[in-house]
PDB file of C-alpha atoms in Angstrom:
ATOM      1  CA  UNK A   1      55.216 -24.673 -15.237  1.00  0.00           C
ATOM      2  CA  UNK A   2      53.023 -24.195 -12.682  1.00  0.00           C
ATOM      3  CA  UNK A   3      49.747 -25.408 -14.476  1.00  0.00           C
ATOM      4  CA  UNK A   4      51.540 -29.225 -15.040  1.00  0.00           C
ATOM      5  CA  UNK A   5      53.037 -29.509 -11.452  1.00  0.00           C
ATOM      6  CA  UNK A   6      51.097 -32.066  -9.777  1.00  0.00           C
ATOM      7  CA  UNK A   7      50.329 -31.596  -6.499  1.00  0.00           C
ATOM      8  CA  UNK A   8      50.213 -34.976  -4.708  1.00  0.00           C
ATOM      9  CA  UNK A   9      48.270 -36.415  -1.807  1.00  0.00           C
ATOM     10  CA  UNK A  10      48.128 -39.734  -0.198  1.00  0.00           C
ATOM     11  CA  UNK A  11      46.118 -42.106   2.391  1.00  0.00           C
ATOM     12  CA  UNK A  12      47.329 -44.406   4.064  1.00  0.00           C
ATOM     13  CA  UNK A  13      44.557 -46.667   5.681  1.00  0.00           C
ATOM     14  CA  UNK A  14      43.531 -49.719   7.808  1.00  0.00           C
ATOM     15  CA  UNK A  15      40.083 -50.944   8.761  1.00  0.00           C
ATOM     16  CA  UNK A  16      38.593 -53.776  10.786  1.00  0.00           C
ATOM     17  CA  UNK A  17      36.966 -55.467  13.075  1.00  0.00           C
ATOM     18  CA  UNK A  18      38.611 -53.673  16.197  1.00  0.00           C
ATOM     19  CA  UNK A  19      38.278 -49.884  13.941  1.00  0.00           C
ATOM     20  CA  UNK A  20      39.220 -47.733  11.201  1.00  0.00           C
ATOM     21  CA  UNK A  21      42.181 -45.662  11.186  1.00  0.00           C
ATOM     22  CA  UNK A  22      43.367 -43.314   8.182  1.00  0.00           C
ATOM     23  CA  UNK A  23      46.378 -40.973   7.515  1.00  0.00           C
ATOM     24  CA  UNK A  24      46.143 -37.934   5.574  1.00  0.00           C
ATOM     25  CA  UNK A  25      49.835 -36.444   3.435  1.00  0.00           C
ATOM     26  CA  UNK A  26      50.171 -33.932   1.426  1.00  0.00           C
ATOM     27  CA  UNK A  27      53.375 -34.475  -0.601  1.00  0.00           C
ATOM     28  CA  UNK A  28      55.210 -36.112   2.597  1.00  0.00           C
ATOM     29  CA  UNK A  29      53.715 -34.035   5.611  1.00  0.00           C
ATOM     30  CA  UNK A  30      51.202 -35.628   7.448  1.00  0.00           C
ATOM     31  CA  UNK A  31      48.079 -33.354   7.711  1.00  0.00           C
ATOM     32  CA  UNK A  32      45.328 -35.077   9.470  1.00  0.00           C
ATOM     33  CA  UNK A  33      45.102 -38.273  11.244  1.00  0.00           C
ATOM     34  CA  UNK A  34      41.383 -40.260  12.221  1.00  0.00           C
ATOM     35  CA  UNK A  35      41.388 -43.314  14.159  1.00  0.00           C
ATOM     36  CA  UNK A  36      38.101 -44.779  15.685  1.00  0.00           C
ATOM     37  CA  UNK A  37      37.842 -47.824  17.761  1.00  0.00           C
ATOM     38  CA  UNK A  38      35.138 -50.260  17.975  1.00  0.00           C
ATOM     39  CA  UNK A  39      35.744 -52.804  20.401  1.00  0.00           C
ATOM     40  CA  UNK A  40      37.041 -50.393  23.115  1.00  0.00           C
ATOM     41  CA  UNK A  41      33.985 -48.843  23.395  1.00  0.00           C
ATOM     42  CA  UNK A  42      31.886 -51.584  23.319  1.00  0.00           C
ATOM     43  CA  UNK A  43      34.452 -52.801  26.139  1.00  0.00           C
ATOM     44  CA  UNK A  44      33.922 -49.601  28.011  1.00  0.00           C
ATOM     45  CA  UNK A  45      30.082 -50.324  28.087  1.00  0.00           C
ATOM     46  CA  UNK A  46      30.292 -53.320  29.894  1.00  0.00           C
ATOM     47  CA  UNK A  47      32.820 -52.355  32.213  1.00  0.00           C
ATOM     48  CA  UNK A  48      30.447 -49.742  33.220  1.00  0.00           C
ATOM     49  CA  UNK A  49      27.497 -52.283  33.493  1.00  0.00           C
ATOM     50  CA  UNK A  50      29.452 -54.143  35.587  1.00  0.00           C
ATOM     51  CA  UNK A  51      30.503 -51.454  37.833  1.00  0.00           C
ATOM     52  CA  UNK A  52      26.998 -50.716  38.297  1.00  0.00           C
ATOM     53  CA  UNK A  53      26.198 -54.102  39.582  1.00  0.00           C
ATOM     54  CA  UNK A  54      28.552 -53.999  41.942  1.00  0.00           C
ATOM     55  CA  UNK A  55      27.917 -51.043  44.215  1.00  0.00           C
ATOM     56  CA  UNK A  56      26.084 -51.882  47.101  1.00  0.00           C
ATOM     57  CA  UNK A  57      22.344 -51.554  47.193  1.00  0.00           C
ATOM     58  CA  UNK A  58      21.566 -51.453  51.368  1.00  0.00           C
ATOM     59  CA  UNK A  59      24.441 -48.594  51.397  1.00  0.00           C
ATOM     60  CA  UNK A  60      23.384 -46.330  54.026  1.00  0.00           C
ATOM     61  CA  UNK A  61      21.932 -42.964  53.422  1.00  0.00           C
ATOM     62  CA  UNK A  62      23.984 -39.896  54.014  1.00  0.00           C
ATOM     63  CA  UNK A  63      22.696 -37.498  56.210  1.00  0.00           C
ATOM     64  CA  UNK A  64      23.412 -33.850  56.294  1.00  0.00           C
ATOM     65  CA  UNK A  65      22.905 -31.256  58.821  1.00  0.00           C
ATOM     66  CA  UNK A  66      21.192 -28.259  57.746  1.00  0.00           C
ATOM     67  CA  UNK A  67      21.055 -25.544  60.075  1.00  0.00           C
ATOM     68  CA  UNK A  68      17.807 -23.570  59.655  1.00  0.00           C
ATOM     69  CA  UNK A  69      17.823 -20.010  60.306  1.00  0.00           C
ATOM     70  CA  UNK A  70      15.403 -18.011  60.950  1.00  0.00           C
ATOM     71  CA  UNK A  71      12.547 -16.782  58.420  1.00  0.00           C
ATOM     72  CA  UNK A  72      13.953 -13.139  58.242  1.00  0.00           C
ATOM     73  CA  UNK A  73      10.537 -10.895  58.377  1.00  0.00           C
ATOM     74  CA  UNK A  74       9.953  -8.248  56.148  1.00  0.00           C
ATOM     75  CA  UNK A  75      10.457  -5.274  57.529  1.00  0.00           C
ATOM     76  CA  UNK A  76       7.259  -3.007  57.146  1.00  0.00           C
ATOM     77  CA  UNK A  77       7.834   1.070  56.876  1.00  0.00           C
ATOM     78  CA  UNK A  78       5.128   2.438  58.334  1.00  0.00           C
ATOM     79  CA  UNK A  79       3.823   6.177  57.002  1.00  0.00           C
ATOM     80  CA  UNK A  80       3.507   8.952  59.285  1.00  0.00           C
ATOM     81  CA  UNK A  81       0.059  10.669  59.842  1.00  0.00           C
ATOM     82  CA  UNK A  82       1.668  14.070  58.885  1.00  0.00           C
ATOM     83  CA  UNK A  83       3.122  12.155  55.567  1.00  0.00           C
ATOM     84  CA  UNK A  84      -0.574  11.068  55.241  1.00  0.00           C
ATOM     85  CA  UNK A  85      -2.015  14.241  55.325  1.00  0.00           C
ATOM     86  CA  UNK A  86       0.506  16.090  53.255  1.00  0.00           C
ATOM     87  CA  UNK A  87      -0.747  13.702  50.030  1.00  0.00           C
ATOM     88  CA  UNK A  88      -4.266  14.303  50.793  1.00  0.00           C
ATOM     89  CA  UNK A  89      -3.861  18.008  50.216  1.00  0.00           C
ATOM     90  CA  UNK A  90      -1.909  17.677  47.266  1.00  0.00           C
ATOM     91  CA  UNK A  91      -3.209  19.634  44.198  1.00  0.00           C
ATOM     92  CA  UNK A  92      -4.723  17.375  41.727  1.00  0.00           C
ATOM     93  CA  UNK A  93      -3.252  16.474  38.366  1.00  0.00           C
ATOM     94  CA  UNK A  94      -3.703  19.020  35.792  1.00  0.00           C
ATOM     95  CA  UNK A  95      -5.195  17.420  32.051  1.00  0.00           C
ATOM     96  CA  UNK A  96      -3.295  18.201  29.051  1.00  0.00           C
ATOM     97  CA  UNK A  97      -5.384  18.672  26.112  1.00  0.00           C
ATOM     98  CA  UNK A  98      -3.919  16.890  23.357  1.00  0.00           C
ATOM     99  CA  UNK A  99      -4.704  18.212  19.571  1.00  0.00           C
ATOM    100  CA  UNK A 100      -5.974  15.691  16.953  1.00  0.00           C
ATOM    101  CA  UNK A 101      -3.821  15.591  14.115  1.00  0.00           C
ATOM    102  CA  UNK A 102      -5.803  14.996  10.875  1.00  0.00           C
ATOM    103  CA  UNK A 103      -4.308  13.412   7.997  1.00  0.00           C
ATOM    104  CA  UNK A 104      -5.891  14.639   4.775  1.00  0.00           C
ATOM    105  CA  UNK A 105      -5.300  11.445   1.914  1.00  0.00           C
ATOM    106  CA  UNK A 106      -4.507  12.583  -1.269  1.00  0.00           C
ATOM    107  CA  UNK A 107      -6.815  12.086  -4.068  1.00  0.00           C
ATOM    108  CA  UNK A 108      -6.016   9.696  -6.854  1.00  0.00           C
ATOM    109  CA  UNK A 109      -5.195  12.553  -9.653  1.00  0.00           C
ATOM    110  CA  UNK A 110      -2.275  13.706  -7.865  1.00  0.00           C
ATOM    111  CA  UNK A 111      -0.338  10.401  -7.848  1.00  0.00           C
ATOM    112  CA  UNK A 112       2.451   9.498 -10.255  1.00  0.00           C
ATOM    113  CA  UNK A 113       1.863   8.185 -13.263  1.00  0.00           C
ATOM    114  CA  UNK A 114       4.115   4.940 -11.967  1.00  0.00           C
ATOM    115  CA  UNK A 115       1.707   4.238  -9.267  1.00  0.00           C
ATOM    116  CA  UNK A 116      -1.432   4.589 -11.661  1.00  0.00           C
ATOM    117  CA  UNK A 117      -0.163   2.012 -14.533  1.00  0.00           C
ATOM    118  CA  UNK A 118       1.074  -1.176 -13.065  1.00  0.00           C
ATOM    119  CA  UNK A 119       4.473  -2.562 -14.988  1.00  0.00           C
ATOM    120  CA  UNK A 120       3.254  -6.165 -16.746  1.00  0.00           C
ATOM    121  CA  UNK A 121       5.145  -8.987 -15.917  1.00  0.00           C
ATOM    122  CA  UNK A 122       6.183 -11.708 -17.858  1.00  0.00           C
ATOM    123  CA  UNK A 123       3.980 -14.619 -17.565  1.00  0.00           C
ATOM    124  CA  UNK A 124       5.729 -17.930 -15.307  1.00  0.00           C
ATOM    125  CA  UNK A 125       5.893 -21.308 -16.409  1.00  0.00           C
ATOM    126  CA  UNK A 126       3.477 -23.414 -14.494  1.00  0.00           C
ATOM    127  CA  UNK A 127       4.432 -26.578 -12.838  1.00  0.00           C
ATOM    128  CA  UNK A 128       3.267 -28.715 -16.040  1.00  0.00           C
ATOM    129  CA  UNK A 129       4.739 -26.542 -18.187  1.00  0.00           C
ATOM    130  CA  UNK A 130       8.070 -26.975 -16.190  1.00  0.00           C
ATOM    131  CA  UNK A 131       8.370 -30.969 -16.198  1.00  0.00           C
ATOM    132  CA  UNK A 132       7.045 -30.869 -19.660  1.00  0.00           C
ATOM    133  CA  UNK A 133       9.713 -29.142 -20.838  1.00  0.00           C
ATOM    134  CA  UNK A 134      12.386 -31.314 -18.420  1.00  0.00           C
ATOM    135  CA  UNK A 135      11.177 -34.499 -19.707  1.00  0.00           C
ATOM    136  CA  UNK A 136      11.182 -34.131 -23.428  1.00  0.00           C
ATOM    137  CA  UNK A 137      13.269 -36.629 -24.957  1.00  0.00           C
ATOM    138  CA  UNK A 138      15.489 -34.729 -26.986  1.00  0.00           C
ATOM    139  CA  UNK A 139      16.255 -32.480 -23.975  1.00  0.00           C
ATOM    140  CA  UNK A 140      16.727 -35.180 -21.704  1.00  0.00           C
ATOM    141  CA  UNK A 141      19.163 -36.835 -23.815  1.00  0.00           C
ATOM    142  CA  UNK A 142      21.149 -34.133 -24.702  1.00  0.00           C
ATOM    143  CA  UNK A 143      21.116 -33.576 -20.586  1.00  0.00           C
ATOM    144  CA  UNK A 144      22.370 -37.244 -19.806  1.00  0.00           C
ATOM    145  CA  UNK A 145      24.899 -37.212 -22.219  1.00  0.00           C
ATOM    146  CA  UNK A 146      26.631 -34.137 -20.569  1.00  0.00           C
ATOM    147  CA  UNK A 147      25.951 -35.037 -17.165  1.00  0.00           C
ATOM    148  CA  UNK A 148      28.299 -38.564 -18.639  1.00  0.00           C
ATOM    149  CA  UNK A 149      31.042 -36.120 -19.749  1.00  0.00           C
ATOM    150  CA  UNK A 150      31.028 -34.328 -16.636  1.00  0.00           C
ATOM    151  CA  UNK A 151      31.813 -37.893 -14.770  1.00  0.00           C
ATOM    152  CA  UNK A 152      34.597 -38.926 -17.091  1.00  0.00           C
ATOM    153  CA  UNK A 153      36.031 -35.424 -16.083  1.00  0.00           C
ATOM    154  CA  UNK A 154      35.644 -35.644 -12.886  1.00  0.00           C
ATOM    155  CA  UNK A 155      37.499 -39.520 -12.843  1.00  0.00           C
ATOM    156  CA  UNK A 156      40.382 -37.995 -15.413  1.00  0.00           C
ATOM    157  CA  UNK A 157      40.451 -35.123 -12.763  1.00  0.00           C
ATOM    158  CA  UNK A 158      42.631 -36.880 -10.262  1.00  0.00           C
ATOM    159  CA  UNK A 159      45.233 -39.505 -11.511  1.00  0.00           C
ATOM    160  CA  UNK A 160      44.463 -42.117  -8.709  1.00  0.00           C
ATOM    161  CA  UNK A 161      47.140 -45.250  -8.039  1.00  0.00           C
ATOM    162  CA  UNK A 162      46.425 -47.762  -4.896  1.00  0.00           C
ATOM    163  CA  UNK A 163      49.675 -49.153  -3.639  1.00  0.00           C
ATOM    164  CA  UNK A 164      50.075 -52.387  -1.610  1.00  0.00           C
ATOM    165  CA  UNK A 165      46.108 -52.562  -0.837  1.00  0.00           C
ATOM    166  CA  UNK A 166      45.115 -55.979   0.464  1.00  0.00           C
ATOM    167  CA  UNK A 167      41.884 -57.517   2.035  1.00  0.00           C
ATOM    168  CA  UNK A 168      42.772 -60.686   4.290  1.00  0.00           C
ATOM    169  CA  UNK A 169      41.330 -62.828   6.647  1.00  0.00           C
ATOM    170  CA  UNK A 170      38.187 -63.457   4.003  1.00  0.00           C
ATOM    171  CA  UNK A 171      36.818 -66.596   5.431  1.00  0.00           C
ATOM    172  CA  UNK A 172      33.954 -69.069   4.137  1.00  0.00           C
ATOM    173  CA  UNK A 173      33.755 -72.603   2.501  1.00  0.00           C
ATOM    174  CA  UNK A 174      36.526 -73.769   0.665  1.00  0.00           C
ATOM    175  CA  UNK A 175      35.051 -74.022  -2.526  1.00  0.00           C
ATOM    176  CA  UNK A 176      33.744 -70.292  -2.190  1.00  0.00           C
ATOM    177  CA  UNK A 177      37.027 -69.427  -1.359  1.00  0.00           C
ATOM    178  CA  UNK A 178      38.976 -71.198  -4.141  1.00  0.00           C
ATOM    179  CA  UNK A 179      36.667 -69.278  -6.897  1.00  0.00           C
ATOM    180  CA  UNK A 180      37.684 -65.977  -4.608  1.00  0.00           C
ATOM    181  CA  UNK A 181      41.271 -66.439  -5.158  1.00  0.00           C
ATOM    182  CA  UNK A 182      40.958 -67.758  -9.233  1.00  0.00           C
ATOM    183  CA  UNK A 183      38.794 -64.593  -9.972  1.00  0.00           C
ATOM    184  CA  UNK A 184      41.326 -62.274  -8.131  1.00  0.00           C
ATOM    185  CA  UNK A 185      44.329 -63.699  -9.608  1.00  0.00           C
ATOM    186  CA  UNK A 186      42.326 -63.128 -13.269  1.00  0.00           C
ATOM    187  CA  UNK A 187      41.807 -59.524 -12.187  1.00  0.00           C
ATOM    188  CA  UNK A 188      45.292 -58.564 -11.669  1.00  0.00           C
ATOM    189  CA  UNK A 189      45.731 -57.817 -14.850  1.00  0.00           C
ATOM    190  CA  UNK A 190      43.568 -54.666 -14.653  1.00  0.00           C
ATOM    191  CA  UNK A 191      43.924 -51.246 -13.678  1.00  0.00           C
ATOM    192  CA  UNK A 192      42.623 -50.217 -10.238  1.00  0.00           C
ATOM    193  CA  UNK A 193      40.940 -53.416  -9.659  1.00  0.00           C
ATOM    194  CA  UNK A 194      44.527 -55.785 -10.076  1.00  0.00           C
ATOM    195  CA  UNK A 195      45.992 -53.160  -7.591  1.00  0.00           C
ATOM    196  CA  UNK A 196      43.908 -55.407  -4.859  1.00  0.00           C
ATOM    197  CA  UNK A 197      45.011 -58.794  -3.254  1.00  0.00           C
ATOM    198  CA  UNK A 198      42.476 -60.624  -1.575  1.00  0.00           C
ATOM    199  CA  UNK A 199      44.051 -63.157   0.905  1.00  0.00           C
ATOM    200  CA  UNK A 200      41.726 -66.152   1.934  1.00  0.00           C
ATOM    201  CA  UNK A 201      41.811 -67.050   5.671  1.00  0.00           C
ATOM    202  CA  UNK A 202      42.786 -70.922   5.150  1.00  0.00           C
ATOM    203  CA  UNK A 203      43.611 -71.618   8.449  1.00  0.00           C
ATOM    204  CA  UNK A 204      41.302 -69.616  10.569  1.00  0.00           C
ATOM    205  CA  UNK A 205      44.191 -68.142  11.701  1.00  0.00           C
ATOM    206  CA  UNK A 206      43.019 -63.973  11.060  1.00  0.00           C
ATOM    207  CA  UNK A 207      40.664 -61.557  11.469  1.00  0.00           C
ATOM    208  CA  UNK A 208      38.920 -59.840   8.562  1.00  0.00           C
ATOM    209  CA  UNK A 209      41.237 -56.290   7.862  1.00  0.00           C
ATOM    210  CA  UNK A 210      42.051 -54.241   4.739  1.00  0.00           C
ATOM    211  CA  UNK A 211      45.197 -52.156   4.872  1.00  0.00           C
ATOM    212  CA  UNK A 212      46.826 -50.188   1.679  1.00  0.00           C
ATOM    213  CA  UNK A 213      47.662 -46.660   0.070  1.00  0.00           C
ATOM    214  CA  UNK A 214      46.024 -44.598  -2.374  1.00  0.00           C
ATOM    215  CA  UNK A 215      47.945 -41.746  -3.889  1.00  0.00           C
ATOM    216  CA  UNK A 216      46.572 -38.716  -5.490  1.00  0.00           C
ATOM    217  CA  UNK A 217      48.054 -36.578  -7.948  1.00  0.00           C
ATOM    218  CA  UNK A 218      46.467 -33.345  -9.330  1.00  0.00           C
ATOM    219  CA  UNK A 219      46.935 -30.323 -11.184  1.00  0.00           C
ATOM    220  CA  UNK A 220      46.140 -27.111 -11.900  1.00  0.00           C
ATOM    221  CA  UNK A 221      45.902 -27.264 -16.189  1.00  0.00           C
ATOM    222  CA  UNK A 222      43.157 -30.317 -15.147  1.00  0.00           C
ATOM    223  CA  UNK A 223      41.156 -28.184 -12.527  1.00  0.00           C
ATOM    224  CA  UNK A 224      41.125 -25.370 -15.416  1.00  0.00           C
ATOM    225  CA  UNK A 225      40.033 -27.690 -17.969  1.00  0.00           C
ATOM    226  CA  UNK A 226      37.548 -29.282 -15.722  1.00  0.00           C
ATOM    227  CA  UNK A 227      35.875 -25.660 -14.658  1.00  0.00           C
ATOM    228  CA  UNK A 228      35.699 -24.448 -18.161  1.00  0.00           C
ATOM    229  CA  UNK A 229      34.194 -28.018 -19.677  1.00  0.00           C
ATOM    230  CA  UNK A 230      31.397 -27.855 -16.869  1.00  0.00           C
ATOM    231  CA  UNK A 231      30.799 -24.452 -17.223  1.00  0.00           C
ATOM    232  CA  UNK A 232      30.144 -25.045 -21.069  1.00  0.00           C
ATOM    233  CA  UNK A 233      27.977 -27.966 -21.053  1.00  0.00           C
ATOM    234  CA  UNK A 234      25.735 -26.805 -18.183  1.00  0.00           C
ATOM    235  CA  UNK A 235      25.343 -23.622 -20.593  1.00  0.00           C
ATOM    236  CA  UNK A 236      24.109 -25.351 -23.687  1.00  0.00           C
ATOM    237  CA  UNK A 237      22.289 -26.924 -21.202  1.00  0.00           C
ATOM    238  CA  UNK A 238      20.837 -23.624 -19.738  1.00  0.00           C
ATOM    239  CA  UNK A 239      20.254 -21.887 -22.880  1.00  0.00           C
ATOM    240  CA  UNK A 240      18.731 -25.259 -24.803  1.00  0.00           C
ATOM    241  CA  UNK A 241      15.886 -24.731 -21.908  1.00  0.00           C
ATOM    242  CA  UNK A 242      15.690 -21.270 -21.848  1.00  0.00           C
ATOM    243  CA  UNK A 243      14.505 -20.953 -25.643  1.00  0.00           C
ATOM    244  CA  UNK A 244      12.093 -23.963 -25.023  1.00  0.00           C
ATOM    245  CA  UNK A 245      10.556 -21.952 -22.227  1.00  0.00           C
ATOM    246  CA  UNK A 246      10.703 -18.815 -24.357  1.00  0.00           C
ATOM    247  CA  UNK A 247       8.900 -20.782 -27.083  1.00  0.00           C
ATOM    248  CA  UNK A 248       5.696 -22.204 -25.065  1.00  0.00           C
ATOM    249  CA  UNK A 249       5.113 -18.393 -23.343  1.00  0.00           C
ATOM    250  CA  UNK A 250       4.745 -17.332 -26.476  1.00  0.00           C
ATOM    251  CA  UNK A 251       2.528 -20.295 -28.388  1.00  0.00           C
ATOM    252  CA  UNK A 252       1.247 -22.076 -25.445  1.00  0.00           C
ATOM    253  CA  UNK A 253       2.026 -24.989 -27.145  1.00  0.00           C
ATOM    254  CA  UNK A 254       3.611 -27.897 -25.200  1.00  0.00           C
ATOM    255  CA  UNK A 255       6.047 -30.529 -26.416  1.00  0.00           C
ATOM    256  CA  UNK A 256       4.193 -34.057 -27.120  1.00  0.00           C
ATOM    257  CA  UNK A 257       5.328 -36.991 -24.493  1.00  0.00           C
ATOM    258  CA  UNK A 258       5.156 -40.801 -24.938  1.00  0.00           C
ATOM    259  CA  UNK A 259       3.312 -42.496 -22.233  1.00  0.00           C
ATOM    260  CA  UNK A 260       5.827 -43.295 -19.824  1.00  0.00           C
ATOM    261  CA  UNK A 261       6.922 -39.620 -19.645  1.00  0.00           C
ATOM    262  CA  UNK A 262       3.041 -38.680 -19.134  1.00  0.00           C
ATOM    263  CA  UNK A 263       3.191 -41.461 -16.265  1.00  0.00           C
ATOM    264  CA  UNK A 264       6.173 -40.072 -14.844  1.00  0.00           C
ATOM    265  CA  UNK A 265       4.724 -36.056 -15.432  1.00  0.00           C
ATOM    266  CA  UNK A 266       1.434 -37.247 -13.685  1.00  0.00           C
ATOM    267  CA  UNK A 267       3.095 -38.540 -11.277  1.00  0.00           C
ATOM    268  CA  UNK A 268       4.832 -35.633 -10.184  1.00  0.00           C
ATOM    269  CA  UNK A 269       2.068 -33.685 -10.340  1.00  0.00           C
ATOM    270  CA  UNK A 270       0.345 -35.452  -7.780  1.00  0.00           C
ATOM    271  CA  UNK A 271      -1.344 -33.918  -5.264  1.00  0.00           C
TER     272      UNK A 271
END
């Protein structure tokens, strides 16, 4: 049961010309809430041009008293003549022979065998090689139809629904506006698109604002089914090149390309 229970989220949202606020549920708890105005801080800018202008420009110049002290001198300690003589008769610093240590290398026969025989390593594919192999035709249409299946999962991944969204205030010539409205009355007969009302701005009377809810609903059989059809496809994938690279190590011999995909290769390889 709990694979099928669909965990739901929804946003509820309005934008404009003064800013852009959005609310953030899951089930009915509100979990995050951003809000970000536009005129106010445009607003706030002036206001603190103006304020600028206003302050006084012969305002006289604070002054402040700073009491100087005194340069404090060093004070100087000053040896005595007996200290004096006591480090002239000092007995001088004995030297410390230090013994060489030679290091004695080894000769060649006694290291391992290891060392001696370097392991061979397979040879890498070189940067032709590489986009040769990527832009075969075969390979890249077998790649573009996945990468297709992947998007249709991810849209069937979440089951999306937009609830009382509306764009109003649209303002422009008449005409334009009357083909606005006939086209959007035609489109609410489908899906996602129908879920939208655009209101023209007749009168001049509004400013330009979208408002509406989109609700979310997901769960935990789709994320599973999701993981394990990506995961599959990007293997094929994976493996598909990985015996095409296998092949041209060992023959050296590289796919043939029409010319556009020769364009495209040399133009890759650029310097």
């Amino acid at each position: 049961m709990l694979l099928l229970f669909p965990f739901a989220f929804r946003i509820d949202f309005q934008a404009g010309e003064r800013g852009v606020r959005a609310l953030f549920f899951f089930f009915k708890k509100k979990v995050y809430e951003y809000e970000k105005k536009w005129k106010e801080e445009a607003g706030s800018k002036e206001l603190a041009v103006d304020s600028e202008k206003l302050e006084p420009q012969d305002a006289p110049p604070m002054v402040e008293a700073v009491a100087k002290k005194p340069a404090e001198t060093p004070k100087t300690e000053h040896l005595e003549a007996s200290d004096s003589g006591a480090g002239n008769e000092s007995e001088p610093p004995t030297e410390v022979k230090s013994s060489s240590v030679v290091e004695v290398a080894k000769p060649d026969d006694e290291k391992p065998a290891d060392e001696k025989k370097p392991k061979k390593e397979k040879r890498k594919l070189s940067d032709r090689e590489f986009w040769t192999i990527i832009l075969t035709p075969d390979f890249d249409a077998r790649a573009f139809k996945y990468i297709l299946k992947i998007l249709k999962a991810v849209l069937s991944l979440f089951r999306v629904r937009f609830r009382d969204c509306f764009v109003e205030g649209v303002r422009t010539d008449y005409q334009t506006m009357g083909y606005i409205a006939a086209v959007n009355g035609f489109l609410k007969a489908y899906s996602y698109v129908g879920d939208w009302d655009l209101r023209m701005d007749w009168c001049n009377e509004k400013e330009l604002r979208a408002a509406g809810s989109v609700h979310l609903s997901i769960t935990l059989l789709r994320i599973f089914c999701f993981t394990l059809e990506t995961l599959v496809l990007a293997g094929i994938l994976a493996f598909s090149f990985w015996r095409r690279r296998a092949h041209v190590i060992k023959t050296n011999e590289l796919p043939q390309l029409g010319f556009i995909r020769r364009r495209i290769l040399e133009f890759i390889l650029e310097d």
